[in-house]
């Protein structure tokens, strides 16, 4: 790595248009996020077509804001990195094409980044990684336990068999008539409620690190329907607290068990649900006497941003990864395959 290396990153996989610059792999220079949440709220979720249009409108503005905030120009960048997947194809395409245009016109190397690798690497902006490590990835689209033995290598030891944790939060929130995105709303209500309902915990087979949240989601919806039929009042705070207790119990217990079994040096929490107060507290409690160091990113690095893409992209760049001009949006990009794919030189 040259002495002062600057990597620019673009992230447009869902409903945030984001641009960031990272210096020497781990120093955050600027991190600009233009959120579209307000536009999607009235539909109760992200509308892909609207997301793509917003990305087109926001892309150049966000890029200019990041450069001006950093007091730098595109010529100062050593590499252009971009989320190539997974995500919404139309949304991803805006970022991928912006990155390709910049790299081509400024003759810079181009690197494609996996969105979840980004979520994991958000933690490296705070603390150096020590391998082997495990990452509990909990986002709107993913719930998995990822083992990393070295930089850029990802082994999934457990994953959800149905809904992602964030998805379950959003669906239960919609049933409680809370605005999108529901995760933070349930989290807020849960702090004010009591665990009065004993919702199921999906432990699955002995020793499995897989997850399942659809049964819990149905249990919450059924309980609410039953209450309505009986004219019974359930405090939304208590429903939220009971639902959250089940999710947090399973996530933190499986994460702890995996950390013990694999003897990892660090347990990293990644993705939007890592912002959850209940989950953060439960993990801190579980790992308080453990030899495994627990890393949880600050809130602004939990939800989607481009700093995390720059952090993962800089490592991939320094490992020799290069994308060609045929780089395309890849909505179903596989994490393990991404980590193991051959270097593709420009
Ligand atoms: O990682 P992220 O920003 O986007 C994806 O890559 O999916 O995660 C978004 C998800 C949403 O489902 C949102 O409801 C959830 O993260 N989320 C939360 C909290 N903050 C965001 N879920 C529970 N508690 C929170 N505090
Ligand atoms: Zn994400």
mmCIF file of C-alpha atoms and ligand atoms in Angstrom:
data_model
loop_
_atom_site.group_PDB
_atom_site.id
_atom_site.type_symbol
_atom_site.label_atom_id
_atom_site.label_comp_id
_atom_site.label_asym_id
_atom_site.label_seq_id
_atom_site.Cartn_x
_atom_site.Cartn_y
_atom_site.Cartn_z
ATOM 1 C CA UNK A 1 0.000 0.000 0.000
ATOM 2 C CA UNK A 2 1.371 3.448 -0.855
ATOM 3 C CA UNK A 3 1.876 5.869 2.016
ATOM 4 C CA UNK A 4 -1.395 7.779 1.780
ATOM 5 C CA UNK A 5 -3.969 5.775 -0.081
ATOM 6 C CA UNK A 6 -7.468 7.157 -0.690
ATOM 7 C CA UNK A 7 -10.361 4.930 -1.711
ATOM 8 C CA UNK A 8 -13.717 6.308 -2.809
ATOM 9 C CA UNK A 9 -16.853 4.181 -2.386
ATOM 10 C CA UNK A 10 -20.391 4.359 -3.730
ATOM 11 C CA UNK A 11 -23.326 2.480 -2.176
ATOM 12 C CA UNK A 12 -26.818 2.436 -3.741
ATOM 13 C CA UNK A 13 -28.076 -1.086 -3.044
ATOM 14 C CA UNK A 14 -31.340 -0.112 -1.324
ATOM 15 C CA UNK A 15 -32.723 3.221 -0.158
ATOM 16 C CA UNK A 16 -29.628 5.247 0.745
ATOM 17 C CA UNK A 17 -27.442 7.015 -1.817
ATOM 18 C CA UNK A 18 -24.052 7.087 -0.138
ATOM 19 C CA UNK A 19 -20.506 8.186 -0.975
ATOM 20 C CA UNK A 20 -17.468 7.913 1.309
ATOM 21 C CA UNK A 21 -13.703 8.227 1.240
ATOM 22 C CA UNK A 22 -11.411 6.111 3.413
ATOM 23 C CA UNK A 23 -7.671 6.659 3.886
ATOM 24 C CA UNK A 24 -5.225 3.747 4.370
ATOM 25 C CA UNK A 25 -8.035 1.173 4.671
ATOM 26 C CA UNK A 26 -9.273 2.249 8.106
ATOM 27 C CA UNK A 27 -9.369 6.051 8.482
ATOM 28 C CA UNK A 28 -12.694 7.629 7.662
ATOM 29 C CA UNK A 29 -12.288 10.878 5.693
ATOM 30 C CA UNK A 30 -15.894 11.563 4.756
ATOM 31 C CA UNK A 31 -19.163 9.612 4.879
ATOM 32 C CA UNK A 32 -22.205 11.181 3.197
ATOM 33 C CA UNK A 33 -25.579 9.389 3.257
ATOM 34 C CA UNK A 34 -28.676 10.715 1.465
ATOM 35 C CA UNK A 35 -31.612 8.756 2.874
ATOM 36 C CA UNK A 36 -34.839 8.186 0.930
ATOM 37 C CA UNK A 37 -36.787 6.863 3.910
ATOM 38 C CA UNK A 38 -39.289 9.760 3.797
ATOM 39 C CA UNK A 39 -40.250 8.934 0.183
ATOM 40 C CA UNK A 40 -40.879 5.257 0.933
ATOM 41 C CA UNK A 41 -42.685 5.739 4.253
ATOM 42 C CA UNK A 42 -46.134 6.296 2.754
ATOM 43 C CA UNK A 43 -45.865 2.949 0.903
ATOM 44 C CA UNK A 44 -44.811 1.083 4.065
ATOM 45 C CA UNK A 45 -41.603 -0.203 2.460
ATOM 46 C CA UNK A 46 -39.016 0.435 -0.243
ATOM 47 C CA UNK A 47 -40.502 0.787 -3.740
ATOM 48 C CA UNK A 48 -37.687 -0.303 -6.095
ATOM 49 C CA UNK A 49 -38.664 1.981 -8.999
ATOM 50 C CA UNK A 50 -38.785 5.033 -6.719
ATOM 51 C CA UNK A 51 -35.454 4.045 -5.143
ATOM 52 C CA UNK A 52 -33.740 3.921 -8.560
ATOM 53 C CA UNK A 53 -35.097 7.342 -9.547
ATOM 54 C CA UNK A 54 -33.930 8.887 -6.278
ATOM 55 C CA UNK A 55 -30.475 7.389 -6.692
ATOM 56 C CA UNK A 56 -30.198 8.999 -10.134
ATOM 57 C CA UNK A 57 -31.206 12.373 -8.688
ATOM 58 C CA UNK A 58 -28.930 12.099 -5.660
ATOM 59 C CA UNK A 59 -25.838 10.407 -7.114
ATOM 60 C CA UNK A 60 -23.956 13.454 -8.403
ATOM 61 C CA UNK A 61 -25.047 15.683 -5.517
ATOM 62 C CA UNK A 62 -23.860 13.139 -2.943
ATOM 63 C CA UNK A 63 -20.557 12.620 -4.758
ATOM 64 C CA UNK A 64 -19.918 16.375 -4.912
ATOM 65 C CA UNK A 65 -20.803 16.764 -1.249
ATOM 66 C CA UNK A 66 -18.363 14.015 -0.241
ATOM 67 C CA UNK A 67 -15.508 15.506 -2.282
ATOM 68 C CA UNK A 68 -16.165 18.992 -0.991
ATOM 69 C CA UNK A 69 -16.429 17.763 2.598
ATOM 70 C CA UNK A 70 -13.061 16.000 2.189
ATOM 71 C CA UNK A 71 -11.543 18.965 0.322
ATOM 72 C CA UNK A 72 -10.394 16.538 -2.378
ATOM 73 C CA UNK A 73 -10.963 15.806 -6.064
ATOM 74 C CA UNK A 74 -11.467 12.565 -7.979
ATOM 75 C CA UNK A 75 -7.845 12.859 -9.152
ATOM 76 C CA UNK A 76 -6.737 12.316 -5.527
ATOM 77 C CA UNK A 77 -8.393 8.879 -5.391
ATOM 78 C CA UNK A 78 -6.384 5.669 -5.766
ATOM 79 C CA UNK A 79 -9.364 3.409 -6.439
ATOM 80 C CA UNK A 80 -13.101 3.616 -7.052
ATOM 81 C CA UNK A 81 -15.101 0.942 -5.216
ATOM 82 C CA UNK A 82 -18.812 0.244 -5.460
ATOM 83 C CA UNK A 83 -21.448 -2.133 -4.093
ATOM 84 C CA UNK A 84 -22.146 -4.578 -6.939
ATOM 85 C CA UNK A 85 -24.649 -6.695 -4.941
ATOM 86 C CA UNK A 86 -26.749 -7.999 -3.360
ATOM 87 C CA UNK A 87 -29.603 -5.506 -3.429
ATOM 88 C CA UNK A 88 -32.235 -4.045 -5.740
ATOM 89 C CA UNK A 89 -30.999 -4.370 -9.300
ATOM 90 C CA UNK A 90 -32.171 -0.946 -10.510
ATOM 91 C CA UNK A 91 -30.734 0.742 -7.428
ATOM 92 C CA UNK A 92 -27.385 -1.069 -7.709
ATOM 93 C CA UNK A 93 -27.112 -0.160 -11.395
ATOM 94 C CA UNK A 94 -27.029 3.566 -10.613
ATOM 95 C CA UNK A 95 -24.024 3.191 -8.313
ATOM 96 C CA UNK A 96 -22.233 0.704 -10.560
ATOM 97 C CA UNK A 97 -22.589 2.967 -13.594
ATOM 98 C CA UNK A 98 -21.494 6.035 -11.657
ATOM 99 C CA UNK A 99 -18.390 4.180 -10.415
ATOM 100 C CA UNK A 100 -17.587 2.890 -13.899
ATOM 101 C CA UNK A 101 -17.937 6.370 -15.400
ATOM 102 C CA UNK A 102 -15.603 7.867 -12.795
ATOM 103 C CA UNK A 103 -13.036 5.085 -13.079
ATOM 104 C CA UNK A 104 -13.081 5.212 -16.877
ATOM 105 C CA UNK A 105 -12.893 8.990 -17.230
ATOM 106 C CA UNK A 106 -10.216 9.404 -14.524
ATOM 107 C CA UNK A 107 -8.337 6.218 -15.440
ATOM 108 C CA UNK A 108 -8.640 4.750 -11.934
ATOM 109 C CA UNK A 109 -8.846 1.100 -10.843
ATOM 110 C CA UNK A 110 -12.410 -0.156 -10.247
ATOM 111 C CA UNK A 111 -13.374 -2.654 -7.516
ATOM 112 C CA UNK A 112 -16.761 -4.315 -6.930
ATOM 113 C CA UNK A 113 -17.751 -4.904 -3.282
ATOM 114 C CA UNK A 114 -20.246 -7.288 -1.643
ATOM 115 C CA UNK A 115 -22.718 -5.318 0.491
ATOM 116 C CA UNK A 116 -22.449 -7.708 3.450
ATOM 117 C CA UNK A 117 -18.645 -7.701 3.322
ATOM 118 C CA UNK A 118 -19.120 -3.948 3.686
ATOM 119 C CA UNK A 119 -21.347 -4.314 6.764
ATOM 120 C CA UNK A 120 -18.706 -6.550 8.357
ATOM 121 C CA UNK A 121 -15.826 -4.204 7.480
ATOM 122 C CA UNK A 122 -17.667 -1.217 9.004
ATOM 123 C CA UNK A 123 -16.228 -2.519 12.275
ATOM 124 C CA UNK A 124 -12.656 -2.194 11.020
ATOM 125 C CA UNK A 125 -13.090 1.595 10.902
ATOM 126 C CA UNK A 126 -13.261 1.361 14.692
ATOM 127 C CA UNK A 127 -10.918 -1.487 15.636
ATOM 128 C CA UNK A 128 -8.343 -3.678 13.857
ATOM 129 C CA UNK A 129 -9.550 -7.204 13.039
ATOM 130 C CA UNK A 130 -8.000 -10.233 14.741
ATOM 131 C CA UNK A 131 -8.515 -13.592 13.061
ATOM 132 C CA UNK A 132 -10.240 -15.953 13.285
ATOM 133 C CA UNK A 133 -13.337 -13.866 13.862
ATOM 134 C CA UNK A 134 -17.057 -14.422 13.607
ATOM 135 C CA UNK A 135 -19.551 -11.875 12.407
ATOM 136 C CA UNK A 136 -23.224 -11.882 13.293
ATOM 137 C CA UNK A 137 -24.778 -10.224 10.235
ATOM 138 C CA UNK A 138 -28.285 -8.945 10.925
ATOM 139 C CA UNK A 139 -29.761 -6.683 8.263
ATOM 140 C CA UNK A 140 -32.985 -6.203 6.349
ATOM 141 C CA UNK A 141 -32.099 -8.926 3.850
ATOM 142 C CA UNK A 142 -29.588 -11.127 5.683
ATOM 143 C CA UNK A 143 -29.170 -13.003 8.945
ATOM 144 C CA UNK A 144 -26.046 -15.093 9.094
ATOM 145 C CA UNK A 145 -23.027 -16.087 11.125
ATOM 146 C CA UNK A 146 -19.906 -15.563 9.019
ATOM 147 C CA UNK A 147 -16.515 -17.030 9.909
ATOM 148 C CA UNK A 148 -13.445 -15.131 8.667
ATOM 149 C CA UNK A 149 -10.031 -16.778 8.928
ATOM 150 C CA UNK A 150 -8.300 -13.974 7.027
ATOM 151 C CA UNK A 151 -9.059 -10.754 5.180
ATOM 152 C CA UNK A 152 -11.501 -11.142 2.314
ATOM 153 C CA UNK A 153 -12.488 -14.756 3.101
ATOM 154 C CA UNK A 154 -16.032 -15.511 4.247
ATOM 155 C CA UNK A 155 -17.503 -18.831 5.391
ATOM 156 C CA UNK A 156 -21.178 -18.927 6.310
ATOM 157 C CA UNK A 157 -21.677 -21.296 9.263
ATOM 158 C CA UNK A 158 -25.360 -20.481 9.763
ATOM 159 C CA UNK A 159 -28.065 -18.435 8.072
ATOM 160 C CA UNK A 160 -31.768 -17.793 8.137
ATOM 161 C CA UNK A 161 -33.993 -20.390 6.523
ATOM 162 C CA UNK A 162 -36.764 -17.873 5.888
ATOM 163 C CA UNK A 163 -37.063 -14.220 6.932
ATOM 164 C CA UNK A 164 -34.109 -12.039 7.844
ATOM 165 C CA UNK A 165 -34.182 -10.519 11.346
ATOM 166 C CA UNK A 166 -34.743 -6.989 10.001
ATOM 167 C CA UNK A 167 -37.495 -8.250 7.728
ATOM 168 C CA UNK A 168 -39.285 -9.839 10.713
ATOM 169 C CA UNK A 169 -38.980 -6.525 12.589
ATOM 170 C CA UNK A 170 -40.422 -4.608 9.631
ATOM 171 C CA UNK A 171 -43.326 -7.056 9.152
ATOM 172 C CA UNK A 172 -44.285 -7.132 12.838
ATOM 173 C CA UNK A 173 -44.055 -3.323 12.903
ATOM 174 C CA UNK A 174 -46.447 -3.101 9.970
ATOM 175 C CA UNK A 175 -48.935 -5.318 11.832
ATOM 176 C CA UNK A 176 -48.657 -2.936 14.784
ATOM 177 C CA UNK A 177 -49.288 -0.083 12.295
ATOM 178 C CA UNK A 178 -45.904 1.508 12.971
ATOM 179 C CA UNK A 179 -44.187 3.531 10.208
ATOM 180 C CA UNK A 180 -41.397 2.173 7.966
ATOM 181 C CA UNK A 181 -38.693 1.188 8.781
ATOM 182 C CA UNK A 182 -40.172 -0.711 11.676
ATOM 183 C CA UNK A 183 -37.013 -1.975 13.383
ATOM 184 C CA UNK A 184 -36.148 1.243 15.242
ATOM 185 C CA UNK A 185 -39.859 1.760 16.146
ATOM 186 C CA UNK A 186 -40.182 -1.692 17.753
ATOM 187 C CA UNK A 187 -36.850 -1.181 19.498
ATOM 188 C CA UNK A 188 -38.122 2.107 20.973
ATOM 189 C CA UNK A 189 -41.460 0.579 22.107
ATOM 190 C CA UNK A 190 -39.709 -2.504 23.520
ATOM 191 C CA UNK A 191 -37.713 -0.290 25.896
ATOM 192 C CA UNK A 192 -41.013 0.870 27.419
ATOM 193 C CA UNK A 193 -42.730 -2.537 27.595
ATOM 194 C CA UNK A 194 -42.559 -5.807 29.535
ATOM 195 C CA UNK A 195 -42.121 -9.320 28.197
ATOM 196 C CA UNK A 196 -45.674 -10.434 29.010
ATOM 197 C CA UNK A 197 -46.164 -12.844 26.081
ATOM 198 C CA UNK A 198 -44.080 -15.999 25.745
ATOM 199 C CA UNK A 199 -43.359 -16.078 21.999
ATOM 200 C CA UNK A 200 -41.550 -19.120 20.527
ATOM 201 C CA UNK A 201 -37.798 -19.291 19.990
ATOM 202 C CA UNK A 202 -36.677 -21.200 16.904
ATOM 203 C CA UNK A 203 -33.583 -23.071 18.146
ATOM 204 C CA UNK A 204 -33.802 -25.599 15.259
ATOM 205 C CA UNK A 205 -31.818 -28.869 15.446
ATOM 206 C CA UNK A 206 -29.127 -29.364 18.081
ATOM 207 C CA UNK A 207 -25.942 -27.608 17.140
ATOM 208 C CA UNK A 208 -27.421 -25.745 14.182
ATOM 209 C CA UNK A 209 -26.361 -22.146 13.676
ATOM 210 C CA UNK A 210 -29.230 -21.509 11.279
ATOM 211 C CA UNK A 211 -32.034 -19.124 12.137
ATOM 212 C CA UNK A 212 -35.765 -18.947 11.423
ATOM 213 C CA UNK A 213 -37.999 -15.985 12.129
ATOM 214 C CA UNK A 214 -41.153 -16.672 10.110
ATOM 215 C CA UNK A 215 -42.732 -18.802 12.878
ATOM 216 C CA UNK A 216 -42.194 -16.016 15.388
ATOM 217 C CA UNK A 217 -43.604 -13.451 12.981
ATOM 218 C CA UNK A 218 -46.740 -15.596 12.475
ATOM 219 C CA UNK A 219 -47.053 -16.131 16.241
ATOM 220 C CA UNK A 220 -47.080 -12.358 16.800
ATOM 221 C CA UNK A 221 -49.623 -11.774 14.023
ATOM 222 C CA UNK A 222 -51.871 -14.614 15.309
ATOM 223 C CA UNK A 223 -51.720 -13.319 18.879
ATOM 224 C CA UNK A 224 -52.743 -9.829 17.697
ATOM 225 C CA UNK A 225 -55.654 -11.272 15.654
ATOM 226 C CA UNK A 226 -56.838 -13.353 18.585
ATOM 227 C CA UNK A 227 -56.753 -10.297 20.853
ATOM 228 C CA UNK A 228 -58.782 -8.318 18.330
ATOM 229 C CA UNK A 229 -61.437 -11.071 18.060
ATOM 230 C CA UNK A 230 -61.740 -11.240 21.854
ATOM 231 C CA UNK A 231 -61.723 -7.472 22.246
ATOM 232 C CA UNK A 232 -58.685 -7.912 24.435
ATOM 233 C CA UNK A 233 -56.253 -4.996 24.721
ATOM 234 C CA UNK A 234 -52.577 -5.816 24.271
ATOM 235 C CA UNK A 235 -50.162 -3.012 24.997
ATOM 236 C CA UNK A 236 -48.073 -2.492 21.813
ATOM 237 C CA UNK A 237 -45.071 -1.854 24.091
ATOM 238 C CA UNK A 238 -45.475 -5.345 25.594
ATOM 239 C CA UNK A 239 -45.924 -7.008 22.186
ATOM 240 C CA UNK A 240 -42.764 -5.242 20.986
ATOM 241 C CA UNK A 241 -40.830 -6.211 24.138
ATOM 242 C CA UNK A 242 -41.957 -9.860 23.897
ATOM 243 C CA UNK A 243 -41.121 -10.103 20.175
ATOM 244 C CA UNK A 244 -37.745 -8.446 20.679
ATOM 245 C CA UNK A 245 -36.937 -10.767 23.604
ATOM 246 C CA UNK A 246 -37.388 -13.811 21.350
ATOM 247 C CA UNK A 247 -35.251 -12.412 18.497
ATOM 248 C CA UNK A 248 -32.492 -11.199 20.801
ATOM 249 C CA UNK A 249 -32.422 -14.427 22.831
ATOM 250 C CA UNK A 250 -31.877 -16.604 19.748
ATOM 251 C CA UNK A 251 -29.370 -14.250 18.070
ATOM 252 C CA UNK A 252 -27.231 -13.677 21.140
ATOM 253 C CA UNK A 253 -27.313 -17.313 22.330
ATOM 254 C CA UNK A 254 -26.309 -18.732 18.928
ATOM 255 C CA UNK A 255 -23.635 -16.077 18.429
ATOM 256 C CA UNK A 256 -22.132 -16.856 21.830
ATOM 257 C CA UNK A 257 -22.222 -20.629 21.280
ATOM 258 C CA UNK A 258 -20.542 -20.258 17.870
ATOM 259 C CA UNK A 259 -17.852 -17.988 19.320
ATOM 260 C CA UNK A 260 -17.069 -20.624 21.957
ATOM 261 C CA UNK A 261 -17.063 -23.534 19.512
ATOM 262 C CA UNK A 262 -14.847 -21.819 16.937
ATOM 263 C CA UNK A 263 -12.639 -20.184 19.584
ATOM 264 C CA UNK A 264 -12.656 -16.864 17.738
ATOM 265 C CA UNK A 265 -10.732 -13.809 18.867
ATOM 266 C CA UNK A 266 -13.519 -11.399 17.964
ATOM 267 C CA UNK A 267 -17.288 -11.401 17.541
ATOM 268 C CA UNK A 268 -18.373 -8.640 15.217
ATOM 269 C CA UNK A 269 -21.955 -7.469 14.882
ATOM 270 C CA UNK A 270 -22.976 -6.037 11.507
ATOM 271 C CA UNK A 271 -26.009 -4.711 9.636
ATOM 272 C CA UNK A 272 -28.981 -2.488 10.425
ATOM 273 C CA UNK A 273 -30.300 -4.633 13.305
ATOM 274 C CA UNK A 274 -26.910 -4.187 15.040
ATOM 275 C CA UNK A 275 -28.371 -0.786 16.002
ATOM 276 C CA UNK A 276 -30.936 -2.584 18.186
ATOM 277 C CA UNK A 277 -30.601 -1.577 21.845
ATOM 278 C CA UNK A 278 -31.883 -4.923 23.150
ATOM 279 C CA UNK A 279 -29.458 -6.909 20.990
ATOM 280 C CA UNK A 280 -26.501 -4.699 21.897
ATOM 281 C CA UNK A 281 -27.248 -5.055 25.613
ATOM 282 C CA UNK A 282 -27.798 -8.838 25.445
ATOM 283 C CA UNK A 283 -24.544 -9.404 23.532
ATOM 284 C CA UNK A 284 -22.568 -7.203 25.930
ATOM 285 C CA UNK A 285 -23.945 -9.222 28.834
ATOM 286 C CA UNK A 286 -23.208 -12.614 27.160
ATOM 287 C CA UNK A 287 -19.636 -11.669 26.210
ATOM 288 C CA UNK A 288 -18.707 -9.744 29.346
ATOM 289 C CA UNK A 289 -16.489 -12.519 30.743
ATOM 290 C CA UNK A 290 -15.607 -14.111 27.412
ATOM 291 C CA UNK A 291 -12.127 -14.315 25.895
ATOM 292 C CA UNK A 292 -13.754 -13.276 22.626
ATOM 293 C CA UNK A 293 -13.773 -9.518 22.119
ATOM 294 C CA UNK A 294 -17.167 -8.128 21.132
ATOM 295 C CA UNK A 295 -17.197 -5.366 18.499
ATOM 296 C CA UNK A 296 -20.387 -3.458 17.729
ATOM 297 C CA UNK A 297 -20.185 -0.504 15.341
ATOM 298 C CA UNK A 298 -21.461 2.944 16.314
ATOM 299 C CA UNK A 299 -25.034 3.540 15.161
ATOM 300 C CA UNK A 300 -24.140 5.560 12.031
ATOM 301 C CA UNK A 301 -22.049 2.647 10.727
ATOM 302 C CA UNK A 302 -24.751 0.005 11.401
ATOM 303 C CA UNK A 303 -27.252 1.056 8.747
ATOM 304 C CA UNK A 304 -26.345 1.363 5.079
ATOM 305 C CA UNK A 305 -23.460 3.713 4.278
ATOM 306 C CA UNK A 306 -20.529 3.894 1.865
ATOM 307 C CA UNK A 307 -17.755 4.081 4.503
ATOM 308 C CA UNK A 308 -18.204 0.353 5.056
ATOM 309 C CA UNK A 309 -17.955 -0.281 1.296
ATOM 310 C CA UNK A 310 -14.734 1.765 1.174
ATOM 311 C CA UNK A 311 -13.348 -0.217 4.136
ATOM 312 C CA UNK A 312 -14.060 -3.586 2.460
ATOM 313 C CA UNK A 313 -13.188 -2.230 -1.005
ATOM 314 C CA UNK A 314 -9.778 -0.927 0.078
ATOM 315 C CA UNK A 315 -8.821 -4.378 1.380
ATOM 316 C CA UNK A 316 -10.028 -6.064 -1.825
ATOM 317 C CA UNK A 317 -8.109 -3.466 -3.868
ATOM 318 C CA UNK A 318 -4.910 -4.094 -1.906
ATOM 319 C CA UNK A 319 -5.406 -7.852 -2.352
ATOM 320 C CA UNK A 320 -5.380 -7.266 -6.103
ATOM 321 C CA UNK A 321 -9.089 -7.432 -6.904
ATOM 322 C CA UNK A 322 -10.034 -5.401 -9.984
ATOM 323 C CA UNK A 323 -13.305 -5.235 -11.858
ATOM 324 C CA UNK A 324 -13.465 -4.902 -15.625
ATOM 325 C CA UNK A 325 -15.640 -2.483 -17.607
ATOM 326 C CA UNK A 326 -18.179 -5.296 -17.785
ATOM 327 C CA UNK A 327 -18.874 -4.941 -14.019
ATOM 328 C CA UNK A 328 -22.615 -5.311 -13.580
ATOM 329 C CA UNK A 329 -25.166 -5.067 -10.782
ATOM 330 C CA UNK A 330 -25.511 -8.524 -9.237
ATOM 331 C CA UNK A 331 -28.674 -8.608 -7.072
ATOM 332 C CA UNK A 332 -28.019 -12.171 -5.833
ATOM 333 C CA UNK A 333 -24.233 -11.961 -5.330
ATOM 334 C CA UNK A 334 -23.095 -14.809 -3.040
ATOM 335 C CA UNK A 335 -20.792 -13.833 -0.150
ATOM 336 C CA UNK A 336 -18.627 -16.977 -0.096
ATOM 337 C CA UNK A 337 -18.231 -16.940 -3.868
ATOM 338 C CA UNK A 338 -17.396 -13.232 -3.805
ATOM 339 C CA UNK A 339 -14.636 -13.912 -1.284
ATOM 340 C CA UNK A 340 -13.175 -16.775 -3.279
ATOM 341 C CA UNK A 341 -13.454 -15.440 -6.800
ATOM 342 C CA UNK A 342 -10.408 -15.035 -8.926
ATOM 343 C CA UNK A 343 -8.847 -11.626 -9.246
ATOM 344 C CA UNK A 344 -10.179 -10.026 -12.383
ATOM 345 C CA UNK A 345 -7.655 -7.555 -13.754
ATOM 346 C CA UNK A 346 -8.659 -4.588 -15.819
HETATM 347 O O1 LIG B 1 -28.366 -3.089 6.931
HETATM 348 P P1 LIG B 1 -29.568 -2.290 6.631
HETATM 349 O O2 LIG B 1 -29.501 -0.795 6.786
HETATM 350 O O3 LIG B 1 -30.060 -2.575 5.182
HETATM 351 C C1 LIG B 1 -29.924 -3.819 4.581
HETATM 352 O O4 LIG B 1 -28.812 -4.120 4.074
HETATM 353 O O5 LIG B 1 -30.921 -4.584 4.646
HETATM 354 O O6 LIG B 1 -30.718 -2.894 7.557
HETATM 355 C C2 LIG B 1 -32.016 -2.382 7.529
HETATM 356 C C3 LIG B 1 -32.840 -3.157 8.525
HETATM 357 C C4 LIG B 1 -34.318 -2.801 8.485
HETATM 358 O O7 LIG B 1 -35.053 -4.012 8.458
HETATM 359 C C5 LIG B 1 -34.535 -2.042 9.787
HETATM 360 O O8 LIG B 1 -35.838 -2.158 10.284
HETATM 361 C C6 LIG B 1 -33.516 -2.710 10.680
HETATM 362 O O9 LIG B 1 -32.390 -2.892 9.865
HETATM 363 N N1 LIG B 1 -33.167 -1.880 11.847
HETATM 364 C C7 LIG B 1 -33.435 -2.238 13.119
HETATM 365 C C8 LIG B 1 -32.987 -1.171 13.936
HETATM 366 N N2 LIG B 1 -32.454 -0.196 13.134
HETATM 367 C C9 LIG B 1 -32.570 -0.666 11.849
HETATM 368 N N3 LIG B 1 -33.999 -3.352 13.613
HETATM 369 C C10 LIG B 1 -34.130 -3.425 14.950
HETATM 370 N N4 LIG B 1 -33.764 -2.443 15.803
HETATM 371 C C11 LIG B 1 -33.178 -1.308 15.354
HETATM 372 N N5 LIG B 1 -32.814 -0.344 16.199
HETATM 373 ZN ZN1 LIG B 2 -27.290 -3.125 4.459
#
